[in-house]
Coordinates of C-alpha atoms and ligand atoms in Angstrom, one line a residue:
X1 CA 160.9 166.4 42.9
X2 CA 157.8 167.6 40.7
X3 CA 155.6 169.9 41.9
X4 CA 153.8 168.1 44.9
X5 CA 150.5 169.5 43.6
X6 CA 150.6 166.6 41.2
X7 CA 151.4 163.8 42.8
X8 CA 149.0 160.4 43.8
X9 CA 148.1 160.1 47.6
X10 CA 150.2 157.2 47.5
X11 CA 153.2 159.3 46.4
X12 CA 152.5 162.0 48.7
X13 CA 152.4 159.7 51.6
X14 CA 155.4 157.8 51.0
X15 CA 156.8 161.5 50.3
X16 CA 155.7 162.9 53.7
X17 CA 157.0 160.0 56.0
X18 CA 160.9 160.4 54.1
X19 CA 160.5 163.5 55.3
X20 CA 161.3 165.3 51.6
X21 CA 157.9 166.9 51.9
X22 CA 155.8 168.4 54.6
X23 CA 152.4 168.8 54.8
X24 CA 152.6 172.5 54.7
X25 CA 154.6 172.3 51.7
X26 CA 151.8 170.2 49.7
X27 CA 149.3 172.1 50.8
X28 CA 151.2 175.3 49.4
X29 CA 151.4 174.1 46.4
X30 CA 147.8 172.5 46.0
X31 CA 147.2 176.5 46.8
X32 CA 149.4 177.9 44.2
X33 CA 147.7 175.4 41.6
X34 CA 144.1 177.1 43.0
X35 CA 146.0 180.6 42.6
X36 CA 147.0 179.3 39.1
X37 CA 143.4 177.8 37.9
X38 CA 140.6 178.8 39.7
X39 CA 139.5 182.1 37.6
X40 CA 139.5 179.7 34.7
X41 CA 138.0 176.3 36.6
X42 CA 136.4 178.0 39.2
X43 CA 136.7 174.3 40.8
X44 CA 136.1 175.8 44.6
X45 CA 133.0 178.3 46.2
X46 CA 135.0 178.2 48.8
X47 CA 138.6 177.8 50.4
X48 CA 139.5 177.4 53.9
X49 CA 142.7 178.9 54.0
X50 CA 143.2 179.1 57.9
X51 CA 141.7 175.8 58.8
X52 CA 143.4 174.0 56.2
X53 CA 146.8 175.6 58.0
X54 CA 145.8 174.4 60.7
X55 CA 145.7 171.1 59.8
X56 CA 148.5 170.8 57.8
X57 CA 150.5 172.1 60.7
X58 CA 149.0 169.6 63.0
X59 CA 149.6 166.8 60.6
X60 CA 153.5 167.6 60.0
X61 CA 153.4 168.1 64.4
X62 CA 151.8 164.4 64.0
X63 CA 154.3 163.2 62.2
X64 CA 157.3 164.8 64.2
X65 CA 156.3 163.0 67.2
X66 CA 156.1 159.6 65.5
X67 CA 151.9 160.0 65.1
X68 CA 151.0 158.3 61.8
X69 CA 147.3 157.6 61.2
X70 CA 147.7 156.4 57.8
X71 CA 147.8 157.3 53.9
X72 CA 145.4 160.4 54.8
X73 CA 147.6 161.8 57.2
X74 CA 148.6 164.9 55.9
X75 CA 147.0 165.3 52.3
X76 CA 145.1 167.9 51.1
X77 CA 141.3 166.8 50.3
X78 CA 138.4 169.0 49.2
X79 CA 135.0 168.3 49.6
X80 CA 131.9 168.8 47.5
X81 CA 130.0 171.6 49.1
X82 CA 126.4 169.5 50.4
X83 CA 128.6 167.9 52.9
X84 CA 128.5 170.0 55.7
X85 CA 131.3 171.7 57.9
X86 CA 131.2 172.9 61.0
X87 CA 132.0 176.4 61.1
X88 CA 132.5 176.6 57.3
X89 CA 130.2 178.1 54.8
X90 CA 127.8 175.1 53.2
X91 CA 125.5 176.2 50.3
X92 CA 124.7 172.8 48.1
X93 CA 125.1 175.8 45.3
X94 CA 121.7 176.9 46.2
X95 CA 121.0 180.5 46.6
X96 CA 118.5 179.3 49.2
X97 CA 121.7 178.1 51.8
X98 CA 123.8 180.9 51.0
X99 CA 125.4 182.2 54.3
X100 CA 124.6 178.9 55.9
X101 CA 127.5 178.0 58.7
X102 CA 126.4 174.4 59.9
X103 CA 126.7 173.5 63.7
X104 CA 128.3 170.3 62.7
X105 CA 130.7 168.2 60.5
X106 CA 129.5 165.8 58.1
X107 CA 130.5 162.0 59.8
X108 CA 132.9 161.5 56.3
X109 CA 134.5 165.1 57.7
X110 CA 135.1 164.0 60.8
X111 CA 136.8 160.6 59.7
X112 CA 138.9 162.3 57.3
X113 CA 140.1 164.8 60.0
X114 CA 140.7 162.0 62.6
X115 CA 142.4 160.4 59.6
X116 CA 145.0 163.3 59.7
X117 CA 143.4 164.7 55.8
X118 CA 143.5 169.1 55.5
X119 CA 140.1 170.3 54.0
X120 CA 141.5 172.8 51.6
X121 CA 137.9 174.0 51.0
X122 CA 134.1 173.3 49.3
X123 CA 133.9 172.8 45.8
X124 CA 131.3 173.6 43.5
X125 CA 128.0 171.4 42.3
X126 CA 124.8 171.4 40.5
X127 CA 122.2 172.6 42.8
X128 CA 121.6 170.4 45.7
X129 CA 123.4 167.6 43.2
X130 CA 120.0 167.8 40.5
X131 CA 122.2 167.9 37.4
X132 CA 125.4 166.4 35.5
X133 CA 127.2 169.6 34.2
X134 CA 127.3 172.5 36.8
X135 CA 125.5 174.3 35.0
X136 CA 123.0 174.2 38.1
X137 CA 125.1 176.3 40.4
X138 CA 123.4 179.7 41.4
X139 CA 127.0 180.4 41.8
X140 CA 128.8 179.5 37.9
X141 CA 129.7 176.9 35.7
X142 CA 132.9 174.7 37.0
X143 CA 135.1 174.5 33.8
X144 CA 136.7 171.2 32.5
X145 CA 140.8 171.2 33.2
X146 CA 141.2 169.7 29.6
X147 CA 138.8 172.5 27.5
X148 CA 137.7 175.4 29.5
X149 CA 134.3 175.5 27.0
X150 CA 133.1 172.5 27.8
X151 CA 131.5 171.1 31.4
X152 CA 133.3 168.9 33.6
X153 CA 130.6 166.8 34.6
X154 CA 128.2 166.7 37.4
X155 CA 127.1 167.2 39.9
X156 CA 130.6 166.8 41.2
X157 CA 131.8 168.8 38.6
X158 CA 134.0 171.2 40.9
X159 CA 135.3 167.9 42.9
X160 CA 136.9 166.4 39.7
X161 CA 138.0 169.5 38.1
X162 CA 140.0 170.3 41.1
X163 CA 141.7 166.7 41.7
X164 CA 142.1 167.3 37.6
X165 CA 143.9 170.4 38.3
X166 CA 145.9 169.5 41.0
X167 CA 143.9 172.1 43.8
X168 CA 143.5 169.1 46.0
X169 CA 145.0 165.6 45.4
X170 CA 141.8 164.3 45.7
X171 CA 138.1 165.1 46.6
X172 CA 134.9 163.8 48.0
X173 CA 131.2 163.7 45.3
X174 CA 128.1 162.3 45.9
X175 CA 126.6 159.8 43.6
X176 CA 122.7 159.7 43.6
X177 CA 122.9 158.6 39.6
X178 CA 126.1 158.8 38.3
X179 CA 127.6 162.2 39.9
X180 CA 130.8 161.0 41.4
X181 CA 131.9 158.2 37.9
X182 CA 130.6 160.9 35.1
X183 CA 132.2 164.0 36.0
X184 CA 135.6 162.0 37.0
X185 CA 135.1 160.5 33.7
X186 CA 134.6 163.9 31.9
X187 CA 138.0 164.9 33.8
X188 CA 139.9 162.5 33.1
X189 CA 140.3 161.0 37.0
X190 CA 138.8 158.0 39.3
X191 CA 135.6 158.0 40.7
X192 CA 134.0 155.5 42.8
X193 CA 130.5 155.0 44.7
X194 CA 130.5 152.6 46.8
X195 CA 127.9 149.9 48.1
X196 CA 124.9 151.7 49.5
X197 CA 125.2 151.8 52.7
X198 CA 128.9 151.6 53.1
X199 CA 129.6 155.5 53.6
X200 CA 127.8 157.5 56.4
X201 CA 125.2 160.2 54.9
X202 CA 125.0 161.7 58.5
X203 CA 125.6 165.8 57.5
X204 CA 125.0 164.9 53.4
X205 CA 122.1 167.7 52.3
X206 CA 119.9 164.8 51.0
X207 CA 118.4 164.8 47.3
X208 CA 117.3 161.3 47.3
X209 CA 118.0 158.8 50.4
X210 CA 117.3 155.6 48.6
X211 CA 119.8 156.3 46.4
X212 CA 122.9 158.8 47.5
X213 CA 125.8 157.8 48.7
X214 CA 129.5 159.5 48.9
X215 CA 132.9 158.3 47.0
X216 CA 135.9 159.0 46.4
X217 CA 137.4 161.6 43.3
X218 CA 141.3 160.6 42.9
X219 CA 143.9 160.4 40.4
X220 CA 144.7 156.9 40.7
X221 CA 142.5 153.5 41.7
X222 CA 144.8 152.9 45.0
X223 CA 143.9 156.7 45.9
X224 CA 140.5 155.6 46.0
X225 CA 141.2 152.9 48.3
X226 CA 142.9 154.7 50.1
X227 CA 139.8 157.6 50.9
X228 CA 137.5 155.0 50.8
X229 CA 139.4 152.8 53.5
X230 CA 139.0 156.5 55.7
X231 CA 135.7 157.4 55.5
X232 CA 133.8 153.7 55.4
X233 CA 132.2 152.2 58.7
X234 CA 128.9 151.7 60.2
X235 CA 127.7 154.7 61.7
X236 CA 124.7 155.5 64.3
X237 CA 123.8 158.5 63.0
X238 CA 122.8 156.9 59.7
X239 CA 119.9 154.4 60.0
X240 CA 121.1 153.5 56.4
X241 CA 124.2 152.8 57.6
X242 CA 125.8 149.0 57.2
X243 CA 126.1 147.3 60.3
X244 CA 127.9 144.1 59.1
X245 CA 131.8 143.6 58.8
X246 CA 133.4 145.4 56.1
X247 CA 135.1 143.5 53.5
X248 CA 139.0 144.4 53.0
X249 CA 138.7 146.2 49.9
X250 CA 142.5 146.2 48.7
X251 CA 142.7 142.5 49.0
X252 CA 143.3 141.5 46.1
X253 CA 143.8 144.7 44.3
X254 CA 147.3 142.7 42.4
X255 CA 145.4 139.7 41.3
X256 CA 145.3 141.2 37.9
X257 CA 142.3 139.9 35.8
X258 CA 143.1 135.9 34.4
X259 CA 140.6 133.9 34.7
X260 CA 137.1 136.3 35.6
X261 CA 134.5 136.6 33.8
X262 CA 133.5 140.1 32.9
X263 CA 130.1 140.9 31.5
X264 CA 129.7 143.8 29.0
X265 CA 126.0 145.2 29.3
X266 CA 125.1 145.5 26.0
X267 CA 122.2 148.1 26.6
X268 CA 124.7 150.7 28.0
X269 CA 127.3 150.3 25.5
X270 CA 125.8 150.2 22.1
X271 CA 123.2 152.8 20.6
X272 CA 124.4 156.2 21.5
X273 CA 127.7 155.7 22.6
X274 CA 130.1 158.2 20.5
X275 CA 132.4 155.9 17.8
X276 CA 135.2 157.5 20.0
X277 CA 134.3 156.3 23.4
X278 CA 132.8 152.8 21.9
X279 CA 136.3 152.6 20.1
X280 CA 138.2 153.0 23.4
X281 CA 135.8 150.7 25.3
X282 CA 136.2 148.2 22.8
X283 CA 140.2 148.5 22.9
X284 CA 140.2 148.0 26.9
X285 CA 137.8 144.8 26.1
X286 CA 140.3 143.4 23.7
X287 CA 143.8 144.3 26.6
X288 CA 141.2 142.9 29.6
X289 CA 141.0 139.4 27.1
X290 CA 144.7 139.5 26.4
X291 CA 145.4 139.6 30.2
X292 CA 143.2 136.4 30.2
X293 CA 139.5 137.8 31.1
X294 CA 136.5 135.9 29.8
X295 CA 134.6 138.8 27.9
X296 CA 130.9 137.9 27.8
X297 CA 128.4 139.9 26.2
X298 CA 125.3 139.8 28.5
X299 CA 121.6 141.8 28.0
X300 CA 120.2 143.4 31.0
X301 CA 117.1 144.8 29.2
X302 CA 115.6 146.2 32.3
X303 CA 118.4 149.1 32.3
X304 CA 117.2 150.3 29.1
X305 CA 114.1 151.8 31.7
X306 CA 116.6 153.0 34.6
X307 CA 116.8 155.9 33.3
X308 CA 113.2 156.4 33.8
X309 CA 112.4 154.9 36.8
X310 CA 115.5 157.5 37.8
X311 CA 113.8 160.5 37.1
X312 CA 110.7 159.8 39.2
X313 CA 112.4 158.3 42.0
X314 CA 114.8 160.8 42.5
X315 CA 112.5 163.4 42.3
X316 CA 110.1 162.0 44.9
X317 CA 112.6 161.8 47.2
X318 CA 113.6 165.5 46.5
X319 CA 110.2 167.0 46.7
X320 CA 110.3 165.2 50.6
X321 CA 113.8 165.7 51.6
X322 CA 114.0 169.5 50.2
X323 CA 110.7 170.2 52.1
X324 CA 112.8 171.5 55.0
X325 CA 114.0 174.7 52.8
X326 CA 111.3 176.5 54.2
X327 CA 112.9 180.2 55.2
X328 CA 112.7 179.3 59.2
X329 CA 115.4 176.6 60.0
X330 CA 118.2 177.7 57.2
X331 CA 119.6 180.4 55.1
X332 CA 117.0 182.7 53.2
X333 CA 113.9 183.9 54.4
X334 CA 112.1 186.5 52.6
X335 CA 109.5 188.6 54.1
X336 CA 105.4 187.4 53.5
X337 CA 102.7 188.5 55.1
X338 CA 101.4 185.0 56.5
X339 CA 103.9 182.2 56.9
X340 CA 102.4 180.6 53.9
X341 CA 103.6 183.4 51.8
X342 CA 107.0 183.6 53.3
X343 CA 107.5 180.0 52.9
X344 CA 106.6 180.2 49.6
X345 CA 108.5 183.5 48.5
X346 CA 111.5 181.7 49.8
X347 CA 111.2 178.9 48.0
X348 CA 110.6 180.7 44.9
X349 CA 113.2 183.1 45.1
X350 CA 115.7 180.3 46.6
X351 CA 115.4 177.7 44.7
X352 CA 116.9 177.3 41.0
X353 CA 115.1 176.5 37.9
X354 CA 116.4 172.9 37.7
X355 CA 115.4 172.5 41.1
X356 CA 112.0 173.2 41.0
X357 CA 111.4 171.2 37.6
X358 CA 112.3 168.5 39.9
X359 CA 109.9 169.4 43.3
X360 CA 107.4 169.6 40.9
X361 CA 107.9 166.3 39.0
X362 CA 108.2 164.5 42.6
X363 CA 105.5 166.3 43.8
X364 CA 103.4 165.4 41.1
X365 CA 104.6 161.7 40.9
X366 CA 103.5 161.1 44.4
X367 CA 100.0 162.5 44.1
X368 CA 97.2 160.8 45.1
X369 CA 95.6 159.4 41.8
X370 CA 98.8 159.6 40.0
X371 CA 101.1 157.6 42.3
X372 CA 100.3 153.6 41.5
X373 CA 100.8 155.0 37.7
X374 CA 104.5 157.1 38.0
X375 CA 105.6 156.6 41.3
X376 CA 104.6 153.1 41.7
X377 CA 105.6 151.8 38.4
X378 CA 109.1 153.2 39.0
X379 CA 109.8 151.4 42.1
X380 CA 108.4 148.2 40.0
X381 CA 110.8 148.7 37.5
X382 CA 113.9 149.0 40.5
X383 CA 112.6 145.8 41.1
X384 CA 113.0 144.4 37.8
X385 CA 116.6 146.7 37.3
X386 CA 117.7 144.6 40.8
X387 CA 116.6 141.2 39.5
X388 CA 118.7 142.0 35.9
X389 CA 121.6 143.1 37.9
X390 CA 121.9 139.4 40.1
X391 CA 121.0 137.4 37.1
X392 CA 123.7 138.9 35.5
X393 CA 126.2 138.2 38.4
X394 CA 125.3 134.8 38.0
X395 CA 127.1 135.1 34.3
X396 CA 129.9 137.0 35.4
X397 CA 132.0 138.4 38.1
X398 CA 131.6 142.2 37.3
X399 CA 129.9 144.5 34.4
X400 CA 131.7 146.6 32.7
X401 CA 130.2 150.1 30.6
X402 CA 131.8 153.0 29.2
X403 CA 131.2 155.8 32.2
X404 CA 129.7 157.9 30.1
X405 CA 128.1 157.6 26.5
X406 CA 130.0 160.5 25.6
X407 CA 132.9 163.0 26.4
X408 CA 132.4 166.5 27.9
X409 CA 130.3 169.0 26.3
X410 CA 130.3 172.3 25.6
X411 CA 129.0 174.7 28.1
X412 CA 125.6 175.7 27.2
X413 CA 124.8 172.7 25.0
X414 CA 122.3 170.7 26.6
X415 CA 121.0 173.5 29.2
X416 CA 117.8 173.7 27.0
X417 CA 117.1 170.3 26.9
X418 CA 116.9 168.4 29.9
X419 CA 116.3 164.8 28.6
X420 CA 119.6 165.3 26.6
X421 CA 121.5 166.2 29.9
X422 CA 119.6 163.4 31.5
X423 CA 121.0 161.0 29.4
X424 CA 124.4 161.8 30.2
X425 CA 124.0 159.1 33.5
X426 CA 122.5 156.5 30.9
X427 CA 125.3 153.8 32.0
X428 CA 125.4 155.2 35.9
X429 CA 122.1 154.9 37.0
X430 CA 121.7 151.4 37.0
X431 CA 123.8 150.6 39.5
X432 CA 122.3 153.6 41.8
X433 CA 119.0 151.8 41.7
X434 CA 120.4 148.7 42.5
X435 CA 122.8 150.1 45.2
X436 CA 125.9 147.8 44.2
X437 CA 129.5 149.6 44.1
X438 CA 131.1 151.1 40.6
X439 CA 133.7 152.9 39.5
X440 CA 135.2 155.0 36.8
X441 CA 138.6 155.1 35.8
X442 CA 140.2 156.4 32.9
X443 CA 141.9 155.1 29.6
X444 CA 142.5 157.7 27.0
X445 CA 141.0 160.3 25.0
X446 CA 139.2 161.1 21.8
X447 CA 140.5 163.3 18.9
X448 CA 139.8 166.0 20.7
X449 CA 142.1 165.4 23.3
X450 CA 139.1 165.0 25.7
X451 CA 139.2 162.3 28.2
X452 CA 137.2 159.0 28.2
X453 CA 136.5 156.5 31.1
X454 CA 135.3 153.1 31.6
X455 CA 133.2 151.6 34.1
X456 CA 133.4 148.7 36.6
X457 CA 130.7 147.6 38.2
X458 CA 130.1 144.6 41.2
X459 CA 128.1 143.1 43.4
X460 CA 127.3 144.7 46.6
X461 CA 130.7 144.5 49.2
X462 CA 132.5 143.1 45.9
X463 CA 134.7 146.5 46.3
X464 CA 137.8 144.1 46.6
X465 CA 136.6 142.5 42.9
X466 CA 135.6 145.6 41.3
X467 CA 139.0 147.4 42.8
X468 CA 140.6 143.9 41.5
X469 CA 139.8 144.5 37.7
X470 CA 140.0 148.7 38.0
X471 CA 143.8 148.2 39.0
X472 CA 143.9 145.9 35.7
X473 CA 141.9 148.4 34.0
X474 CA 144.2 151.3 34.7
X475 CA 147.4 149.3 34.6
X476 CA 146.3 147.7 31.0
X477 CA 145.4 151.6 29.9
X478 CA 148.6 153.2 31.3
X479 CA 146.5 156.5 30.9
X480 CA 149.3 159.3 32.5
X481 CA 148.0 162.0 30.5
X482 CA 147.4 165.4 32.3
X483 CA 145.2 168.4 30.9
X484 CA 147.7 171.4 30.0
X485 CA 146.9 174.0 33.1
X486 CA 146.2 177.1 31.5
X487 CA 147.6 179.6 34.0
X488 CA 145.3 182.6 34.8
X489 CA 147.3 183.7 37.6
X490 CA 147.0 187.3 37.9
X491 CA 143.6 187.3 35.8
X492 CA 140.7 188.5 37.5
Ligands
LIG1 N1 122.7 163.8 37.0 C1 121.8 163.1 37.8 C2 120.7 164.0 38.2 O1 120.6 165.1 37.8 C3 122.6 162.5 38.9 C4 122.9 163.5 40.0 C5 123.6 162.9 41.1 O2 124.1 161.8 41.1 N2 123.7 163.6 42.2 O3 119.9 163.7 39.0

């Protein structure tokens, strides 16, 4: 067999229950691969080696007395690191959480352990999520699998370089506007957010609540059935929570595509796309129509202001939901002399640059005399991104964008300008505002070598449609390529 580092969930699963691999094997290996990458990727802040054994000794005890609790039983899964574990250190990369052992797991940890899944550990993000490169970390850059210069994304960026890798065979992001689809775009892997509402938030260090939601980082479109059939279900704890039935979102995952209409938004795949990633979007387009798709060219011109609306929404939320980093419930506290000062040394000392570019930009948004003209106008424009979204669904059965408008970029490139790191979640935000499911699944790569995805997109609780056509998508693409693993094993 190949190394078991690099195999699907599916594979892995099917391997575990003929009883030629056991859990403890695959989790050794997913730990050799860290051994092997991580001083170049530096995918993980941090690994939980005994728990991990733990669980992949309970698992293989599981499956020795004729326990099976499904695909997850047994498979290594890391999670980004503002989901938090009980026990297990939980920073959000922020300086200001550093230390911080939660009292509790995170309601998608606890499903994935009842599910039988080994945490192998907490990989690295932006800065409470704020960013689409990494870069954001107060503890390093994450480094793409397929060009160590350039970023793997964000703010999952650490989630899909590891799944990339092979460190875990796959991982959970959050997606506020774009951060689970563009870095597993950037890496060359799946990523999926589903329907708001459709993954608990319970134990997720909020950025913005009106638009975060958790997915699903794998290597292939059934693996992200498979996580997202785990970790889905109404839950109390979260008031956002969906309380209706859940729609079977494998069934009809072998339809293929003949006969749907699929909608190509031009706003979000024209102007600004990179000739190499239009090129590849285009030659899916032309496969999709050969498989007997309906390709319709639709305008949704309130998306061309998503972007916008984004960046004040998102930060209002922030500037509330971070408002709780005060130095007395978590992590750092620096001395003050009144609790005013302390609070406000701690902030300042906690808190990273990006971070506070975005409490202030909420914080000014919502002002009084300022909020009917930012705020206001933003949620106006969700509005009118909402209304584009179902007149479009009345045209066709799901959207389809390139992920991202172009591949990864070099580390350092955009840090100095923030609107051209913003625009990186041109085609991702959308569908954040509006709260309906997407996906991300990758079809080739540029000249470069770099890889390039394309987007699904559906209505809300059309997973089983969207995971219809990404099954087509991947098949049609055949896309096996894997980045060449560098080894640094023995580096520092
Ligand atoms: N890159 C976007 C931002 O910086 C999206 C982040 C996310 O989805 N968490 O806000």
């Amino acid at each position: 067999m190949s190394d078991p580092a690099d195999l699907t969930i599916v594979e892995a699963a099917a391997a575990l229950r003929s009883e030629d691999l056991t859990a403890v094997e695959l989790l050794a290996a997913v730990r050799r691969r860290a051994a092997m990458t991580e001083a170049n990727i530096h995918a993980y802040l941090t690994i939980d080696v005994e728990g991990a054994e733990a669980s992949a000794r309970a698992a293989d005890d599981a499956f020795a007395g004729g326990e099976d609790r499904g695909p997850l039983q047994g498979i290594p899964i890391a999670l980004k690191d503002n989901m938090v574990t009980r026990g297990l250190e939980t920073t959000a990369s922020s300086q200001i959480l550093a230390g911080w052992h939660p009292p509790y797991d995170a309601t998608v940890v606890t499903r994935l352990r009842d599910a039988g899944a080994v945490i192998v550990g907490k990989t690295n993000l932006d800065e409470f999520a704020m960013g689409s490169s990494t870069e954001n970390s107060a503890y390093g850059t994450s480094r793409n699998p397929w060009d160590p210069e350039r970023v793997p994304g964000g703010s999952s960026g650490g989630s899909a370089a590891a799944v990339a890798v092979g460190s875990a065979l796959a991982a959970l992001g959050s997606d506020t506007g774009g951060s689970v689809r563009q870095p597993a775009s950037l890496c060359g892997v799946v990523g999926m957010k589903p329907t708001y509402g459709l993954v608990s938030r319970y134990g997720l260090i909020a950025f913005a609540s009106s638009l975060d939601q958790i997915g699903p980082i794998t290597r292939s479109v059934a693996d992200a059935l498979a996580v997202l059939q785990g970790i889905s279900g109404h839950d109390p704890e979260d008031a956002t929570s969906y309380r209706g039935e859940l729609p079977d979102f494998g069934s009809q995952i072998d339809r293929g595509v003949e006969g749907l209409k699929i909608g190509v938004v031009s706003e979000l795949s024209g102007e600004g796309t990179e000739p190499a990633v239009a090129a590849e979007f285009r030659t899916m387009l032309q496969r999709l129509e050969g498989a007997g798709a309906e390709i319709k060219e639709l305008s949704l011109p309130s998306t061309a202001y998503a972007l916008s609306a984004y960046y004040l929404i998102a930060p209002a939320e922030c500037s509330a939901n971070l408002a709780r980093f005060d130095g007395v419930r978590f992590g750092l506290r620096l001395d003050g002399g009144t609790v005013e000062e302390m609070m406000g040394a701690t902030r300042a000392a906690g808190f990273g640059p990006e971070v506070i570019r975005r409490i202030l930009l909420g914080t000014y948004a919502l002002s009084a005399g300022y909020y009917d003209a930012f705020y206001g106008q933003a949620q106006k424009v969700r509005t009118l991104v909402i209304d584009d979204f179902k007149q479009a669904y009345e045209q066709a059965d799901v959207l389809v964008t390139p992920t991202s408008p172009t591949t990864a970029f070099k580390v350092g490139e955009r840090t100095d300008d923030p609107l051209a790191m913003y625009l990186s979640d041109l085609c991702t935000i959308p569908s954040n505002l509006s709260g309906d499911p997407g996906i991300s699944v990758p079809t080739g790569v540029d000249d470069a070598g770099l890889p390039i995805g394309f987007q699904v997109l559906a209505p809300a609780l059309a997973e089983p449609l969207m995971f219809r056509v990404a099954q087509a998508v991947e098949d049609l693409a055949g896309f096996d390529a894997r980045p060449t693993l560098a080894s640094s094993e023995g580096a520092a």
